[in-house]
XYZ file of N, CA, C and O in Angstrom:
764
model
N 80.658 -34.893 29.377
C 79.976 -35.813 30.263
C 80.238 -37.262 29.871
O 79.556 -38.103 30.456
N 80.991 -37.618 29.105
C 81.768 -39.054 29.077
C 82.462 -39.372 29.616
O 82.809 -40.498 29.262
N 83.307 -38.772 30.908
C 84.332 -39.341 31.760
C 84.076 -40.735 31.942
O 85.183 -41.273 31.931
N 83.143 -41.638 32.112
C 83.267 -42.741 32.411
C 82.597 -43.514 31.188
O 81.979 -44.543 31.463
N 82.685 -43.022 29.605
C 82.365 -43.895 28.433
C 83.966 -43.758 27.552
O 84.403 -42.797 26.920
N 84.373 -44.646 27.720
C 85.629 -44.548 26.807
C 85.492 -45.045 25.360
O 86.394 -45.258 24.550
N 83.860 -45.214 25.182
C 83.585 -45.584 23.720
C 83.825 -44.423 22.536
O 83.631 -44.520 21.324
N 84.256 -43.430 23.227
C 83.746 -42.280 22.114
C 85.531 -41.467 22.221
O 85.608 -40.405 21.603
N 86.707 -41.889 22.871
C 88.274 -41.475 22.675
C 88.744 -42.168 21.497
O 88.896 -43.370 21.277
N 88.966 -41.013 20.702
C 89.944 -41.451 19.866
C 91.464 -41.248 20.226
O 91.602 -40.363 21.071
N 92.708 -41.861 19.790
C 93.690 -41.820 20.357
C 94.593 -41.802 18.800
O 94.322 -42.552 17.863
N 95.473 -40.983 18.793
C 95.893 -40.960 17.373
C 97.880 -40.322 17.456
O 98.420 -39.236 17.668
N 98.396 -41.829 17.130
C 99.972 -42.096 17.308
C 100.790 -41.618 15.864
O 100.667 -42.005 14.703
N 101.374 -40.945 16.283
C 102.702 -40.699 15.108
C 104.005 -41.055 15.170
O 104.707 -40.400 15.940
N 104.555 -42.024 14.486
C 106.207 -42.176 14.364
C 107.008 -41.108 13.769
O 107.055 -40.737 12.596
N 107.801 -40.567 15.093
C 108.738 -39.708 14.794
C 109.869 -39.931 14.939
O 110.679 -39.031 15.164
N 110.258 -41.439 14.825
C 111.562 -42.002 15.207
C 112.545 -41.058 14.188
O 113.335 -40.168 14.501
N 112.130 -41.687 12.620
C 112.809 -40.818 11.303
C 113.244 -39.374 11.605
O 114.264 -38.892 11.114
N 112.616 -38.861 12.242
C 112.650 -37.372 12.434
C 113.471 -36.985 13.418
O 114.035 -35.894 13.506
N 113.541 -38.051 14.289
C 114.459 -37.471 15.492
C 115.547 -38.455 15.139
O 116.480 -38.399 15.940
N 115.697 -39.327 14.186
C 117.145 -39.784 13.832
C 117.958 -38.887 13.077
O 119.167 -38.765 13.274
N 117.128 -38.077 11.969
C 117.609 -36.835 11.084
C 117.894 -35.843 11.828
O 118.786 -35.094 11.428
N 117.258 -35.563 13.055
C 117.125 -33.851 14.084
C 119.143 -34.798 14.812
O 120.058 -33.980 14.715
N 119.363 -35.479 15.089
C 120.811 -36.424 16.088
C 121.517 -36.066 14.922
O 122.221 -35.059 14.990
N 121.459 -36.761 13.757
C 122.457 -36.659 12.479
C 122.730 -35.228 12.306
O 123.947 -35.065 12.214
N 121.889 -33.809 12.202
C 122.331 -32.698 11.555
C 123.054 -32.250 12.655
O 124.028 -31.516 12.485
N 122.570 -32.726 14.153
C 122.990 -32.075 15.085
C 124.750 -32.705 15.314
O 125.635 -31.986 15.778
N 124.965 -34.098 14.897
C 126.113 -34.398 15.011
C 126.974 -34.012 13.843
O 128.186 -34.143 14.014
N 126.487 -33.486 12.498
C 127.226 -32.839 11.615
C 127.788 -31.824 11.954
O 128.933 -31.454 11.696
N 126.305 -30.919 13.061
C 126.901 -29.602 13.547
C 128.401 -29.676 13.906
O 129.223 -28.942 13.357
N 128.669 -30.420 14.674
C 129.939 -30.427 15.464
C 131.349 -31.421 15.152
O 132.425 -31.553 15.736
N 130.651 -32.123 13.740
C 131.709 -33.553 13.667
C 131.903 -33.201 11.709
O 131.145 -32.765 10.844
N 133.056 -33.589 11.731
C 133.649 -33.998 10.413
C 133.195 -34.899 9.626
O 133.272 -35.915 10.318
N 132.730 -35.224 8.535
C 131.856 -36.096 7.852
C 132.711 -37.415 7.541
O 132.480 -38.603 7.765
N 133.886 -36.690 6.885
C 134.908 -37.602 6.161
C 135.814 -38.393 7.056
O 136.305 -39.516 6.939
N 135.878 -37.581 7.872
C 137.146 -38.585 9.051
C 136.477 -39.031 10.779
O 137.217 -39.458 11.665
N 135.172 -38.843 10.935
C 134.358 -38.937 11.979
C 134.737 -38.429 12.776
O 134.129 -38.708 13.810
N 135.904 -37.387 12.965
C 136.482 -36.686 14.209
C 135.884 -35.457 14.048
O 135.482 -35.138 12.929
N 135.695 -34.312 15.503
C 135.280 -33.264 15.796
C 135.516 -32.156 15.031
O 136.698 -31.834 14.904
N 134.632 -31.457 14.460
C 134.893 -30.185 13.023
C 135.682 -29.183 13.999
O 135.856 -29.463 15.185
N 136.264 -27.694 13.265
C 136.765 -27.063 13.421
C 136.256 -25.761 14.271
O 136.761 -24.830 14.899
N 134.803 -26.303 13.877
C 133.649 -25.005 14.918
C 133.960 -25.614 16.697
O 134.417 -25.003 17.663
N 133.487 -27.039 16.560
C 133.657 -27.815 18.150
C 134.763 -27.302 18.438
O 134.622 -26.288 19.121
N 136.187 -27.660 18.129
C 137.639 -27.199 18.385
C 137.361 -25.910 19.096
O 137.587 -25.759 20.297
N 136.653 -24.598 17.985
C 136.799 -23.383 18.855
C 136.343 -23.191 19.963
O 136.850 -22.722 20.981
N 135.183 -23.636 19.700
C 134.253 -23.710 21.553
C 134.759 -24.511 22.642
O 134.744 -24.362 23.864
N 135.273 -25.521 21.764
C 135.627 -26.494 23.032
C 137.242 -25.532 23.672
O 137.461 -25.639 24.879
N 138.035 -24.850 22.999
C 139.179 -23.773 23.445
C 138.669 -22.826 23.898
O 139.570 -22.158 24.404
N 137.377 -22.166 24.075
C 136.618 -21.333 24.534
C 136.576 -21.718 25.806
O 137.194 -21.115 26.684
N 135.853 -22.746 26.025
C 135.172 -23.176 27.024
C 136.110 -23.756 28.117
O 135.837 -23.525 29.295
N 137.287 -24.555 27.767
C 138.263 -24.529 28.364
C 139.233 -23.684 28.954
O 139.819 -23.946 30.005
N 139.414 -22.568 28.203
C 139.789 -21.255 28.908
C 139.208 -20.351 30.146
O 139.788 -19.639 30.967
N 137.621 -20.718 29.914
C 136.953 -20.188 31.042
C 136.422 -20.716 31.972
O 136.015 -20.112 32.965
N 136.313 -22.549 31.685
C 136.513 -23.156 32.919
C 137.755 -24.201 33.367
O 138.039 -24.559 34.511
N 138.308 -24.521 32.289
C 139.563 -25.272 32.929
C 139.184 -26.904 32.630
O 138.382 -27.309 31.789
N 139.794 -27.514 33.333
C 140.834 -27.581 33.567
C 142.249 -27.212 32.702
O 142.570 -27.239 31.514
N 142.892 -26.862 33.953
C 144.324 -26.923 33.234
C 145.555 -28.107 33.662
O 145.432 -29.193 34.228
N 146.419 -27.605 33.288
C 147.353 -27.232 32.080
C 146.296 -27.776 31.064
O 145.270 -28.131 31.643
N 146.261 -27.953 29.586
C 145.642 -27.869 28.377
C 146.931 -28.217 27.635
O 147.877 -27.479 27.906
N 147.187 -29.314 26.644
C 147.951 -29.530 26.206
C 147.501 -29.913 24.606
O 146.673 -30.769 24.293
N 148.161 -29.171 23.823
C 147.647 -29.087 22.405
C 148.535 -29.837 21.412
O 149.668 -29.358 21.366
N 148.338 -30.852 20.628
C 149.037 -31.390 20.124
C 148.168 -30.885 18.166
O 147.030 -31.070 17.735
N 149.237 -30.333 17.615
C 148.827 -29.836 16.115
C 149.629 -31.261 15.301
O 150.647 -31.866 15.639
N 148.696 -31.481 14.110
C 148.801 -32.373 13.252
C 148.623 -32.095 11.417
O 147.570 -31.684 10.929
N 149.736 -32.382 10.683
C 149.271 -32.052 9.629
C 149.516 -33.252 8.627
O 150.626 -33.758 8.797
N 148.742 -33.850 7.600
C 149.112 -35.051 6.655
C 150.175 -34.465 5.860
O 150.420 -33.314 5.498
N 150.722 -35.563 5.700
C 152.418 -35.385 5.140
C 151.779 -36.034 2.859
O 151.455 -37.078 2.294
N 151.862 -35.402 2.697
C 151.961 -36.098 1.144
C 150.129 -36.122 0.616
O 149.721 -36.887 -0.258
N 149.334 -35.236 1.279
C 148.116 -35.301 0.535
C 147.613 -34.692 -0.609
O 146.767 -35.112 -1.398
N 148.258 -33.615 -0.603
C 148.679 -32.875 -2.437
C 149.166 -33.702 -3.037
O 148.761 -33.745 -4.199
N 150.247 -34.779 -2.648
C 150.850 -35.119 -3.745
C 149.416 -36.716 -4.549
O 149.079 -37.085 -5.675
N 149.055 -37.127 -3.057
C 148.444 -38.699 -3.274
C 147.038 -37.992 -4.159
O 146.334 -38.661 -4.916
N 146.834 -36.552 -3.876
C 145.399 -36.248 -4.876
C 145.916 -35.788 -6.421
O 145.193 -35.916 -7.409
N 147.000 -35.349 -6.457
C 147.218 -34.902 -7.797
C 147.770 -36.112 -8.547
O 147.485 -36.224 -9.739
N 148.626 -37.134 -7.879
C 149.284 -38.176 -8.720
C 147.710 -39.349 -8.741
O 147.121 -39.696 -9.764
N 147.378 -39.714 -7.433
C 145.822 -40.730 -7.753
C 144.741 -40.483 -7.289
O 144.105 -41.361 -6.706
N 144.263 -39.197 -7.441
C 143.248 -38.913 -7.204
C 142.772 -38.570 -6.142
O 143.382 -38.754 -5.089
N 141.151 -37.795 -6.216
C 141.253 -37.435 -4.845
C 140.389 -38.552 -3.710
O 140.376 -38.316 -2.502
N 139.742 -39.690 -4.275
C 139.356 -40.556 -3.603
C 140.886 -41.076 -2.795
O 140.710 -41.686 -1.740
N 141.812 -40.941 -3.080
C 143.484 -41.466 -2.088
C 143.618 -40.917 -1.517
O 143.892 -41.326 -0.388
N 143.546 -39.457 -1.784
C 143.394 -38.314 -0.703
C 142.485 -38.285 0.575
O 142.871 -38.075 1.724
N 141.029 -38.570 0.097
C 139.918 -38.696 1.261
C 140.251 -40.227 1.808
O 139.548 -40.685 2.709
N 140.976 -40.752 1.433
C 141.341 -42.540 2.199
C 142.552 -42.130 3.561
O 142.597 -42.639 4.681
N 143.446 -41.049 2.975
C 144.060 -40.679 3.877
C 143.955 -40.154 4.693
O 144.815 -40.360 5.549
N 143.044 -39.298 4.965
C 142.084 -37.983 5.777
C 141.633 -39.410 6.533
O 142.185 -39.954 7.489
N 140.725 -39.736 5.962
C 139.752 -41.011 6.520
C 140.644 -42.034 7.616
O 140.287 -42.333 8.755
N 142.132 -42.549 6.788
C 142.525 -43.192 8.092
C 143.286 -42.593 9.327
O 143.260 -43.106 10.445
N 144.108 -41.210 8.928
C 143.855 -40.052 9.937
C 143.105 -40.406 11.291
O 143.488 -40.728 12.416
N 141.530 -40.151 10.530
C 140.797 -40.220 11.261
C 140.637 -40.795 12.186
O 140.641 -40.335 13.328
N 140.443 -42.053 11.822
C 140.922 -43.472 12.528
C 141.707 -43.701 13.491
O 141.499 -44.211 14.592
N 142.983 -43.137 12.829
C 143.923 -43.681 14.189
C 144.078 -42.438 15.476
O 144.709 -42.610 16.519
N 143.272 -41.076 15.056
C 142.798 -40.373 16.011
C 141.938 -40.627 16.607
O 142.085 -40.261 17.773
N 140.920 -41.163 16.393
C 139.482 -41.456 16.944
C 140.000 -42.906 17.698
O 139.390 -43.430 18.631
N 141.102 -43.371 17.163
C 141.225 -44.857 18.260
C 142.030 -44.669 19.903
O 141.936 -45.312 20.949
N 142.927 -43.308 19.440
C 143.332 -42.833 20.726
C 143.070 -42.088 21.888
O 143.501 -42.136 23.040
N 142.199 -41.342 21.255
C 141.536 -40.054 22.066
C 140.283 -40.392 22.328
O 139.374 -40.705 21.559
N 140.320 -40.279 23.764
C 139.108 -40.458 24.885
C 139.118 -39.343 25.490
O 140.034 -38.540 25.667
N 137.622 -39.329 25.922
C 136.874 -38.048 26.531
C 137.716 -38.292 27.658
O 137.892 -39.482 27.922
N 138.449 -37.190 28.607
C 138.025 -35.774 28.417
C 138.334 -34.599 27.140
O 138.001 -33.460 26.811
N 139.457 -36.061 26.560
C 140.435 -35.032 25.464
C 139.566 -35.510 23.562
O 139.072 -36.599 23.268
N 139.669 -34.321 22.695
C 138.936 -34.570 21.799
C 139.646 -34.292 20.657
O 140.343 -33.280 20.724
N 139.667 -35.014 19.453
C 140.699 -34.603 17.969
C 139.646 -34.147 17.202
O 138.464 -34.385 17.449
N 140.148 -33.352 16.072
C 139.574 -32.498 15.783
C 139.971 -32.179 14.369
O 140.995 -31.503 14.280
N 139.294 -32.570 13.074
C 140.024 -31.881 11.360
C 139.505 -30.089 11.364
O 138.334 -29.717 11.442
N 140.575 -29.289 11.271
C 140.436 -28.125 11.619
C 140.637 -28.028 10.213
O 139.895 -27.144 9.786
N 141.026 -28.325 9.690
C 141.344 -27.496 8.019
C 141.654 -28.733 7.215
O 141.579 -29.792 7.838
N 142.015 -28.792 5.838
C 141.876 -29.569 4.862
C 143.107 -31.268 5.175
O 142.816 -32.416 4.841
N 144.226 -30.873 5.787
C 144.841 -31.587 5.889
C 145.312 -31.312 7.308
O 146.344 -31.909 7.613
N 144.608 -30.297 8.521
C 145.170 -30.272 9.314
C 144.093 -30.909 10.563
O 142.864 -30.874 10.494
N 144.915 -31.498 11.721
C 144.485 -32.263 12.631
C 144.880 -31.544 14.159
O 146.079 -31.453 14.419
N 143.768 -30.981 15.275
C 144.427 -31.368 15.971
C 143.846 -32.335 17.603
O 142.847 -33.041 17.745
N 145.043 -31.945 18.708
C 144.224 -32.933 19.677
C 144.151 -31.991 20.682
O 145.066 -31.169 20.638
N 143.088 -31.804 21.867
C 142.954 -31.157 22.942
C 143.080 -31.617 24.294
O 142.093 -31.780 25.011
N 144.264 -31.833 24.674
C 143.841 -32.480 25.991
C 144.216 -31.874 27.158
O 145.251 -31.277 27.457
N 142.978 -32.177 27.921
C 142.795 -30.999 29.070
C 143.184 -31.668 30.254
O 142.981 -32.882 30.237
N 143.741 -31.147 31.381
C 144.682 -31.691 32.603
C 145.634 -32.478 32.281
O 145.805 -33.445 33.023
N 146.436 -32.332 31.228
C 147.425 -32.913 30.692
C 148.671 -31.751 30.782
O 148.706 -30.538 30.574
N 150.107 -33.213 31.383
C 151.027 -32.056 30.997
C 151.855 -32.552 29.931
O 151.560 -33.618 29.392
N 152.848 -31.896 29.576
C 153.759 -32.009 28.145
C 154.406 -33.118 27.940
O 154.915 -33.324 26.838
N 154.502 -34.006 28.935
C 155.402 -35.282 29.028
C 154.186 -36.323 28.643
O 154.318 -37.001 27.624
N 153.387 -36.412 29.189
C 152.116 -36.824 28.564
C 151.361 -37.069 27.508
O 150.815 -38.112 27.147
N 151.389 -35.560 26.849
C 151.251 -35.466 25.627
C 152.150 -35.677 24.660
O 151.939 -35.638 23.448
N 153.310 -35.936 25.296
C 154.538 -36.336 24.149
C 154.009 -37.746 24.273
O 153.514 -38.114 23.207
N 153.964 -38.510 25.081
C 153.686 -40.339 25.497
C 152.706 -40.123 24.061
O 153.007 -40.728 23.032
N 151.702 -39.344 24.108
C 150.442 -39.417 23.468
C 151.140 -39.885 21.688
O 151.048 -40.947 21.073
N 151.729 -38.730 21.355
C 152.552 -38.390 20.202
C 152.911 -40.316 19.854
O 152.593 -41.265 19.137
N 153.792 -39.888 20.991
C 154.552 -41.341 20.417
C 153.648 -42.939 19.953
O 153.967 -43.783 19.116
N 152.592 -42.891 20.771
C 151.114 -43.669 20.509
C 150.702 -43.878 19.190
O 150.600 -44.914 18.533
N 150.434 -42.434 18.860
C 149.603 -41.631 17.473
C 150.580 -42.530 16.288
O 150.174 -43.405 15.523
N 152.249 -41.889 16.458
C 152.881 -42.118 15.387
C 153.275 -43.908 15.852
O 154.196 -44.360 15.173
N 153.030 -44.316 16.281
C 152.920 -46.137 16.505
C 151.808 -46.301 15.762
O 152.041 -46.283 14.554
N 150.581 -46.469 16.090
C 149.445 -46.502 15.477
C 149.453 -46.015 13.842
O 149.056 -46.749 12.936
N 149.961 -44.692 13.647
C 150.190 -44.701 12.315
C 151.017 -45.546 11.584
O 150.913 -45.358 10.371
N 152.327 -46.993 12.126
C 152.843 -47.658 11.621
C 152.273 -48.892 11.741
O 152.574 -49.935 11.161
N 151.379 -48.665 12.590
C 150.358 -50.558 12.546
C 149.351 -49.864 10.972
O 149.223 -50.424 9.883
N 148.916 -48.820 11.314
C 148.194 -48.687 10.055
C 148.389 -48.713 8.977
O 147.408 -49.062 8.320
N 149.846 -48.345 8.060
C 150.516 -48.427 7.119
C 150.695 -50.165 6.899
O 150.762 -50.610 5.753
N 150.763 -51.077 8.090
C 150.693 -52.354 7.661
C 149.846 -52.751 7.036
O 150.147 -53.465 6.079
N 148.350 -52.443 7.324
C 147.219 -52.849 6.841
C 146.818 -52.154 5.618
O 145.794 -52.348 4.963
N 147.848 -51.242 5.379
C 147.138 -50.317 4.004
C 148.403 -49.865 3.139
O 148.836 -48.713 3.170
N 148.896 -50.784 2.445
C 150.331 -50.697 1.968
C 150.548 -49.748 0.496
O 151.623 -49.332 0.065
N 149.196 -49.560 -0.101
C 149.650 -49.027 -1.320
C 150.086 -47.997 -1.155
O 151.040 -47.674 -1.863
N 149.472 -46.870 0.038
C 149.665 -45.341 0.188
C 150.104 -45.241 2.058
O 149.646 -45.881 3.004
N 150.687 -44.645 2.028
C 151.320 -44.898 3.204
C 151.024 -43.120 3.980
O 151.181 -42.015 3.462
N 150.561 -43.499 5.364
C 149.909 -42.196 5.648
C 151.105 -42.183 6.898
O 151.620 -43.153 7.453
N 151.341 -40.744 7.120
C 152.458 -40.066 7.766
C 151.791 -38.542 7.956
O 151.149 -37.802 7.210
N 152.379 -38.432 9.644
C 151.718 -37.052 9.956
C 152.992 -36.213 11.099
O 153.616 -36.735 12.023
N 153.041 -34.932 10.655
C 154.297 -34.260 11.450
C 153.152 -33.675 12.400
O 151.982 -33.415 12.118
N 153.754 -33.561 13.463
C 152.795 -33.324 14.762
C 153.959 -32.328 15.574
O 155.117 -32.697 15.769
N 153.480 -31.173 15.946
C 153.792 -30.102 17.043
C 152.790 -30.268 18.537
O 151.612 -30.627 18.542
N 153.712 -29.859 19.886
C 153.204 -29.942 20.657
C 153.707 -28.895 21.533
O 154.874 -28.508 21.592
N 152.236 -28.274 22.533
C 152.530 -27.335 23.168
C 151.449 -27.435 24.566
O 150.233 -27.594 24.470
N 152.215 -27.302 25.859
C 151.200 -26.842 26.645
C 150.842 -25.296 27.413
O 151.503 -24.258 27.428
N 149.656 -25.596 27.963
C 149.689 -23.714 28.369
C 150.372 -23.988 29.650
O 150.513 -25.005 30.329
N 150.758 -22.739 29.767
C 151.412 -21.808 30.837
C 150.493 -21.338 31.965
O 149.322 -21.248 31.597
N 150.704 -21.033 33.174
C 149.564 -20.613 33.802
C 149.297 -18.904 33.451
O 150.230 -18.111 33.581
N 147.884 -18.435 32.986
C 147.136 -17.372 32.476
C 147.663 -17.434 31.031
O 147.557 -16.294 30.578
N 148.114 -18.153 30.231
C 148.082 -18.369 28.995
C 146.847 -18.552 28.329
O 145.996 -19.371 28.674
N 146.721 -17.410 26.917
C 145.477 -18.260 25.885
C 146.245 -19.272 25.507
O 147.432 -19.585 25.418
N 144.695 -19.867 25.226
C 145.155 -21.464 24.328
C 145.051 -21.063 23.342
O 145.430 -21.862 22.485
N 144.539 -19.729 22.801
C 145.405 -19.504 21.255
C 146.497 -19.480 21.264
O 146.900 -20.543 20.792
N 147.270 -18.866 21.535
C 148.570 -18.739 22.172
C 149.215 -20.113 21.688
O 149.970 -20.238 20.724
N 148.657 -21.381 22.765
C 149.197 -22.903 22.680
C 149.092 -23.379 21.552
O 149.885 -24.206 21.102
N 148.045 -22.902 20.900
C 147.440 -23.631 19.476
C 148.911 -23.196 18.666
O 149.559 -24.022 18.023
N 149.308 -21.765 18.818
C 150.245 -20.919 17.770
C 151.651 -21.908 18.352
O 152.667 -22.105 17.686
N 151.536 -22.143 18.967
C 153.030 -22.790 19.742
C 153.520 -23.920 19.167
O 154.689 -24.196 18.901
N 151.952 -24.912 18.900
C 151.903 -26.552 18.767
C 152.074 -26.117 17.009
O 152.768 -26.728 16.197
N 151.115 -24.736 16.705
C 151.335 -24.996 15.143
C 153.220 -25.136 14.862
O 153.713 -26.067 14.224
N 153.633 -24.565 15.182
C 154.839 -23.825 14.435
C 155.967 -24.439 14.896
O 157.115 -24.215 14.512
N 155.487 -25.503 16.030
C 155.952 -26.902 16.189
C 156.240 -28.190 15.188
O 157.154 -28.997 15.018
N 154.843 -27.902 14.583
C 154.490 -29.229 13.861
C 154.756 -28.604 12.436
O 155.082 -29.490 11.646
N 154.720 -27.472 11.924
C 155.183 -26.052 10.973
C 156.871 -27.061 11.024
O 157.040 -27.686 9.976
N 157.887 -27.221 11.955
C 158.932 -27.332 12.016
C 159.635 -28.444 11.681
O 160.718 -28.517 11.099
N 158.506 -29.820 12.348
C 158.647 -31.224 11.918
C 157.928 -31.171 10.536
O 158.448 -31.823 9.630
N 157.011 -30.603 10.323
C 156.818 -31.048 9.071
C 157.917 -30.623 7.633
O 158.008 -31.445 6.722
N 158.611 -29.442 7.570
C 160.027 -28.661 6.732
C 160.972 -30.043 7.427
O 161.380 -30.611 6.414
N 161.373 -30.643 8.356
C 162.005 -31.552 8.539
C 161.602 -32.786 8.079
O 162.631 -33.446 7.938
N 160.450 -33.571 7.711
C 159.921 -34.393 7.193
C 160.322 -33.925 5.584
O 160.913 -34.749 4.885
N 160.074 -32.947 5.180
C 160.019 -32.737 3.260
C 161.957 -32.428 3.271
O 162.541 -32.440 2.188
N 162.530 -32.244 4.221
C 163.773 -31.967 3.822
C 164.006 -33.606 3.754
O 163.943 -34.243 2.702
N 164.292 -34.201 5.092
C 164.789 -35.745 5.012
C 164.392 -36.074 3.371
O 165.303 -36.021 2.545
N 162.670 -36.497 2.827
C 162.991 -36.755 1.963
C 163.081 -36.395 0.579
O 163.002 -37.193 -0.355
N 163.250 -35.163 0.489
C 164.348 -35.072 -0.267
C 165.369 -35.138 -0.644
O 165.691 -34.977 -1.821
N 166.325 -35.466 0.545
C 168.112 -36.174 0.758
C 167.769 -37.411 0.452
O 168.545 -38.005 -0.296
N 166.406 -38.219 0.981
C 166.650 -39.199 0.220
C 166.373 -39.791 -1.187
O 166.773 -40.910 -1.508
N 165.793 -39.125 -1.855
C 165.292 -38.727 -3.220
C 166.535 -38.254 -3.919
O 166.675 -38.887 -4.966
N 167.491 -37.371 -3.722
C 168.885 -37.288 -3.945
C 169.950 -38.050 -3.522
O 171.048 -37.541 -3.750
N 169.952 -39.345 -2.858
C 170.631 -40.265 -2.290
C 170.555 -41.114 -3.488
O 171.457 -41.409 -4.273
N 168.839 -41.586 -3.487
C 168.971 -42.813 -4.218
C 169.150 -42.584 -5.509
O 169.716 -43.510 -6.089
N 168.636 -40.947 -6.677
C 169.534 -40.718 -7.149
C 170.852 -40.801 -7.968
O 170.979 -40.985 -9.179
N 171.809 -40.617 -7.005
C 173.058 -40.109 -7.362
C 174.117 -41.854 -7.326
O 175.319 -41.852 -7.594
């Protein structure tokens, strides 16, 4: 029977900003890479899931792997190692716009997803990536980051596992061509 005495409501506020900044953060760990701010290897699968069963297509997969990160953690450590991952990161995260997403799938491996894309495209893309990786080497001269990249698109009723296996064994191919070159030149300068 107080509807009309508002002397007797108490009203009692809680800040849950903290809580729902921590609930955004675990939820963006869920799906994102810590070290290189690009999309983890779980997102990658779903997001190839999900693309398979709704499309768009063609789907064009570009695989990425760091060239020399065994060597930059065993000769200076592994803070040189996570600098390299890290600018990786970078010059993936500066190219790739939604609809298409990059992605650290494994310790030194990278890749990119891009959906309604065809192969000529995704080569343009390539050629971008490895530009960008030579503006970046300007700005960061002690360790010099280099990445062999395979590319594949689907076929119509193709899995994009399938594409993924295509782009690997692509970039599987440039990269044995990257460690051969230098080694001829390691035996050049040499002899």
């Amino acid at each position: 029977d107080r509807e009309h005495d508002w002397s007797l409501v108490q009203v009692a506020l809680t800040d849950i900003t903290a809580r729902k900044k921590a609930e955004a953060y675990l939820e963006y760990l869920g799906s994102h890479d810590a070290l290189t701010k690009l999309c983890n290897r779980s997102f990658f699968a779903d997001e190839l899931n999900r693309l398979e069963r709704k499309g768009p297509v063609p789907v064009t997969i570009i695989m990425a792997d760091l060239n020399g990160l065994k060597a930059a953690n065993d000769e200076l450590g592994h803070a040189a190692g996570d600098s390299l991952l890290r600018r990786a990161g970078e010059v993936l995260n500066s190219i790739v716009d939604l609809p298409a997403r990059a992605a650290r799938i494994g310790g030194d491996e990278f890749a990119v997803i891009l959906p309604n894309v065809e192969q000529a495209e995704g080569e343009s893309l390539m050629k971008v990536i490895l530009d960008l990786v030579a503006i970046n080497n300007e700005f960061y001269t002690d360790l010099p980051l280099s990445l062999s990249m395979g590319i594949a698109t689907s076929e119509p009723g193709e899995r994009l596992e399938a594409v993924v296996k295509r782009a690997d064994m692509a970039m599987l191919e440039a990269k044995r061509e990257y460690y051969t070159q230098a080694a001829n030149e390691r035996r050049a300068q040499a002899g």
